[in-house]
Tab-separated table of C-alpha atoms in Angstrom:
chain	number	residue	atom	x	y	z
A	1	UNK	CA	67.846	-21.235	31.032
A	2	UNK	CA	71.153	-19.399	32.139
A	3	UNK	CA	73.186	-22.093	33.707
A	4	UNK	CA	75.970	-21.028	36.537
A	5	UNK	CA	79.616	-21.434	34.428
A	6	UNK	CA	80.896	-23.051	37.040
A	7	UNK	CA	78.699	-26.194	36.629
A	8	UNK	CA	78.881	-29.379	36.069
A	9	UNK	CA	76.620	-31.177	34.300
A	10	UNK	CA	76.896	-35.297	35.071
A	11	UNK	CA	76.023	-37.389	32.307
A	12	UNK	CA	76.885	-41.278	31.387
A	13	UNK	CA	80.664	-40.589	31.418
A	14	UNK	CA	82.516	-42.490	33.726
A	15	UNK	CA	82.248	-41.085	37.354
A	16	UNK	CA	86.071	-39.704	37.805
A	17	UNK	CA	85.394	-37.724	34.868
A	18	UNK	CA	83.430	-35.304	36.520
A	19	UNK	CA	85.160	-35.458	39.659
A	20	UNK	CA	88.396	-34.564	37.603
A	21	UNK	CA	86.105	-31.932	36.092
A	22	UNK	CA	85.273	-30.287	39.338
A	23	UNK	CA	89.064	-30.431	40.509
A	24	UNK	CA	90.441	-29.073	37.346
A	25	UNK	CA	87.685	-26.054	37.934
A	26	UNK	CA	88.681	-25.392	41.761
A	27	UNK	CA	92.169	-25.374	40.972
A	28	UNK	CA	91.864	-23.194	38.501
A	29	UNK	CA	90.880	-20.241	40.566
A	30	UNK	CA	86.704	-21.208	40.841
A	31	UNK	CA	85.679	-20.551	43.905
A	32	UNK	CA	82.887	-23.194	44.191
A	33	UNK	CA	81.462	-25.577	41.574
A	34	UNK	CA	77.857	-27.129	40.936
A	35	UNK	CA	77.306	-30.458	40.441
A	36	UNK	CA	74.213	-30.722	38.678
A	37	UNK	CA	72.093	-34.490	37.732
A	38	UNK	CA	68.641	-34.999	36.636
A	39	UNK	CA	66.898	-38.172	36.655
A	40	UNK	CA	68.667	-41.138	37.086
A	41	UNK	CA	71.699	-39.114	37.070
A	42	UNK	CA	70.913	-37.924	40.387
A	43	UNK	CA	72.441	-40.875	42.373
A	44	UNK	CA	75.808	-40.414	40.208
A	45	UNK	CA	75.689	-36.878	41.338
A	46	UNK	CA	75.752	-37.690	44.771
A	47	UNK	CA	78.164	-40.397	44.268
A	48	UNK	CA	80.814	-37.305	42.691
A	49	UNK	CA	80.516	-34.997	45.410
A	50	UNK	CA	80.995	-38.313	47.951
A	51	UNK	CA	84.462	-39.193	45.921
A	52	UNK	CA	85.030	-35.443	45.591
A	53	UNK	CA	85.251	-35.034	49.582
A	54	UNK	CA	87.241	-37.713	49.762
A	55	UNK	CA	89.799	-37.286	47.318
A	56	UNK	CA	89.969	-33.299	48.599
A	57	UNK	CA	89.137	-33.910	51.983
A	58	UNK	CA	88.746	-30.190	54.451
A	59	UNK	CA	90.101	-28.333	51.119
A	60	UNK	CA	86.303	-28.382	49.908
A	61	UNK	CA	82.745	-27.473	51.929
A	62	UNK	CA	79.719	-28.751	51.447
A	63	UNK	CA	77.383	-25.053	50.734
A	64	UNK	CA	74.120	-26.623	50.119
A	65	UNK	CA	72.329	-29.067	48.056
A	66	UNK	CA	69.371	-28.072	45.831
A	67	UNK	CA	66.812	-30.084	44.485
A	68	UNK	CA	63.784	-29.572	42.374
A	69	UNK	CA	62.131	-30.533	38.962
A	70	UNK	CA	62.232	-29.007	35.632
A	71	UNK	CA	59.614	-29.102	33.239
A	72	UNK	CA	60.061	-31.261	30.099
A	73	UNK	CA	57.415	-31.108	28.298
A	74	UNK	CA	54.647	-31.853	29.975
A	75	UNK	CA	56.650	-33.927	32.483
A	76	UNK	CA	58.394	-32.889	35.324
A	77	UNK	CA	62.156	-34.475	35.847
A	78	UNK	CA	63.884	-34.161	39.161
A	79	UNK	CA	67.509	-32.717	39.352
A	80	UNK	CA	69.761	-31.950	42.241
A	81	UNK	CA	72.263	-29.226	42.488
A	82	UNK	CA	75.159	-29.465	45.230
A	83	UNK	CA	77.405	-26.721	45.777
A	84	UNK	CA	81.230	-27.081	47.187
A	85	UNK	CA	83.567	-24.512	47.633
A	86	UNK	CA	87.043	-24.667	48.576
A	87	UNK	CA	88.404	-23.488	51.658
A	88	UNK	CA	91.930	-22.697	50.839
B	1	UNK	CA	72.554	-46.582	63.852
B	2	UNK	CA	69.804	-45.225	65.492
B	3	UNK	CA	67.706	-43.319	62.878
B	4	UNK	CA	64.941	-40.370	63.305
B	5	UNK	CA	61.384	-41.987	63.891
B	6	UNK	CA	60.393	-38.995	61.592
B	7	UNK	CA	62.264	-41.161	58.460
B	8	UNK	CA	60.796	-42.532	55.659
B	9	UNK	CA	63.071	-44.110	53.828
B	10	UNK	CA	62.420	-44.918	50.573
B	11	UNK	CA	62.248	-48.606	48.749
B	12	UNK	CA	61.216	-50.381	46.049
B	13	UNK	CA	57.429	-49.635	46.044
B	14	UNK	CA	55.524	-46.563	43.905
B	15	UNK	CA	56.527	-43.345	44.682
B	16	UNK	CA	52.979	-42.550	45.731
B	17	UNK	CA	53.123	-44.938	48.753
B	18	UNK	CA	55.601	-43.020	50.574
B	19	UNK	CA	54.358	-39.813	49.572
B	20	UNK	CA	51.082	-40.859	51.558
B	21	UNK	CA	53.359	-42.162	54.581
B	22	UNK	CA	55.063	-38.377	54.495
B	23	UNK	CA	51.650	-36.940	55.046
B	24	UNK	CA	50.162	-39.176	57.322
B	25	UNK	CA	53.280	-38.542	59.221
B	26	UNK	CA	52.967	-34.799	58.855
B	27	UNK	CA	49.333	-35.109	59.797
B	28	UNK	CA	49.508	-37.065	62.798
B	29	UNK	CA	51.123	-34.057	64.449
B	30	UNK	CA	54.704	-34.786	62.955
B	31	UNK	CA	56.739	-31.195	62.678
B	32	UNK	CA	58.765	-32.822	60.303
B	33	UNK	CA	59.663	-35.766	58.125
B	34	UNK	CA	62.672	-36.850	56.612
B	35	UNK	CA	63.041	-38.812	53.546
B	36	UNK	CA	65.620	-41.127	52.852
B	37	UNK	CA	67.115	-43.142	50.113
B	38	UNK	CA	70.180	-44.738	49.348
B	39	UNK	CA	72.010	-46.145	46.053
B	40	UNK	CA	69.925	-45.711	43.464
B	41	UNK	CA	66.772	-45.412	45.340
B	42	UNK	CA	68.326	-41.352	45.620
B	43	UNK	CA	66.468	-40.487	42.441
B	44	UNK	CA	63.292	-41.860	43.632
B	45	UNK	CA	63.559	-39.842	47.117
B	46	UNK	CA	63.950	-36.461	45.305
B	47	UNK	CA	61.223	-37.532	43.326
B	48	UNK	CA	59.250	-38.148	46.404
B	49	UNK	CA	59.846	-34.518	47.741
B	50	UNK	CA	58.935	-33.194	44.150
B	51	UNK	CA	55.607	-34.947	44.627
B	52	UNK	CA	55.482	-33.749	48.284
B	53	UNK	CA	55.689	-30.241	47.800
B	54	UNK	CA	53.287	-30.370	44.450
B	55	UNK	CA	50.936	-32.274	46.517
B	56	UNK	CA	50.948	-29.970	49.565
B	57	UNK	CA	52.449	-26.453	48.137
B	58	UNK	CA	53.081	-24.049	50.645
B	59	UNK	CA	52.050	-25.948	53.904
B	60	UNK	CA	55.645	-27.348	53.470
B	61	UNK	CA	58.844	-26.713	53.343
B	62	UNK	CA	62.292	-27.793	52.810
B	63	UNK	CA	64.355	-27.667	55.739
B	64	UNK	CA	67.435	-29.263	54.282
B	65	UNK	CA	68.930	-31.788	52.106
B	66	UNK	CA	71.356	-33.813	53.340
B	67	UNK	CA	74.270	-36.082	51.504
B	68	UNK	CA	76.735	-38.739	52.187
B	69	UNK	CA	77.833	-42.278	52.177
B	70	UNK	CA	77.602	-45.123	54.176
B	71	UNK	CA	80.108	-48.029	54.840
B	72	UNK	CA	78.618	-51.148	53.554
B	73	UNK	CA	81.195	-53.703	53.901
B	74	UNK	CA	84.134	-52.786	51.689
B	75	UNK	CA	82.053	-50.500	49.593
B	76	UNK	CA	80.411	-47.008	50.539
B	77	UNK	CA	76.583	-46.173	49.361
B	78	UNK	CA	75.566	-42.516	48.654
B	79	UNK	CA	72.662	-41.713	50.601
B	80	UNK	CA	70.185	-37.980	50.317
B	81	UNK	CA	67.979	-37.179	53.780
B	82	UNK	CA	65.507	-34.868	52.277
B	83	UNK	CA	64.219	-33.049	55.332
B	84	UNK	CA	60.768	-30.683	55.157
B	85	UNK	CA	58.317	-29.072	58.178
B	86	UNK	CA	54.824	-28.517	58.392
B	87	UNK	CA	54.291	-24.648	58.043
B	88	UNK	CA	51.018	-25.054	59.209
C-alpha cells in the first residue's frame, strides 16, 4: 500500500506527540496532513485532530474524514483518515 | 441538545444490535441514519458502518462523517456522527 507522505500514523505514543507531529508538518510548508488510526486507535485519532483545532484554531480546516476497513488477514480492521489543511 | 431522531448512537452492546437498529431504521422509510459514538465507543461506531455497508453494499451510502468534542464537565469527549442514505 502507497501511503500519502504527509500522514500520520497514531500509535500508543502519547497523544501530543502526534499533534506536535502534524504541526511540525504544516509548518513546514505541507499543505494538509492525514491523521490516520485503526482499531482502537481510532478514538485517539479523533482525540488529535480535536486538540489539533484547538491548539491551531481557524489556521487549520477540517477537508474530510475517511473511514473504512483494511483487510488483515482474513479480518477486516476499521481505520479512519481525517484530513486538515491550513488556511494561511 | 436536541439530537436527530435518525441517531443511533452507539453503547455498550454487540455491534450487531445496532447494525439491525440502522436497518430497521432505514427500512421503515428512514432516508437516512446517523450513527453516533463517543469516547471510546468511536471505534465501535466505525465498526458499525463497516458492517453496515458489508451488510447492505450498494443500497447505501456514506453521506458524511462527522467529528468533534463535547463539553463534559471540565473535560471534552471526542465524538464521530457517521451519516449514510438509502440509495434505494
Amino acid at each position: 500500500m502507497i501511503r500519502d507522505p504527509n500522514t500520520i500514523i497514531v500509535g500508543r505514543k502519547p497523544r501530543d506527540d502526534y499533534v506536535l507531529a502534524a504541526i511540525v508538518l504544516l509548518n513546514q510548508g505541507a499543505d494538509y496532513a492525514v491523521i490516520r488510526g485503526q482499531g482502537d486507535l481510532i478514538y485517539k485519532a479523533v482525540d488529535v485532530y480535536n486538540l489539533l483545532a484547538e491548539r491551531l484554531g481557524s489556521s487549520i480546516e477540517l477537508v474530510d474524514v475517511n473511514i473504512g476497513s483494511d483487510k488483515a488477514g482474513s479480518r477486516r480492521i476499521s481505520y479512519i483518515e481525517i484530513k486538515v489543511k491550513r488556511t494561511i
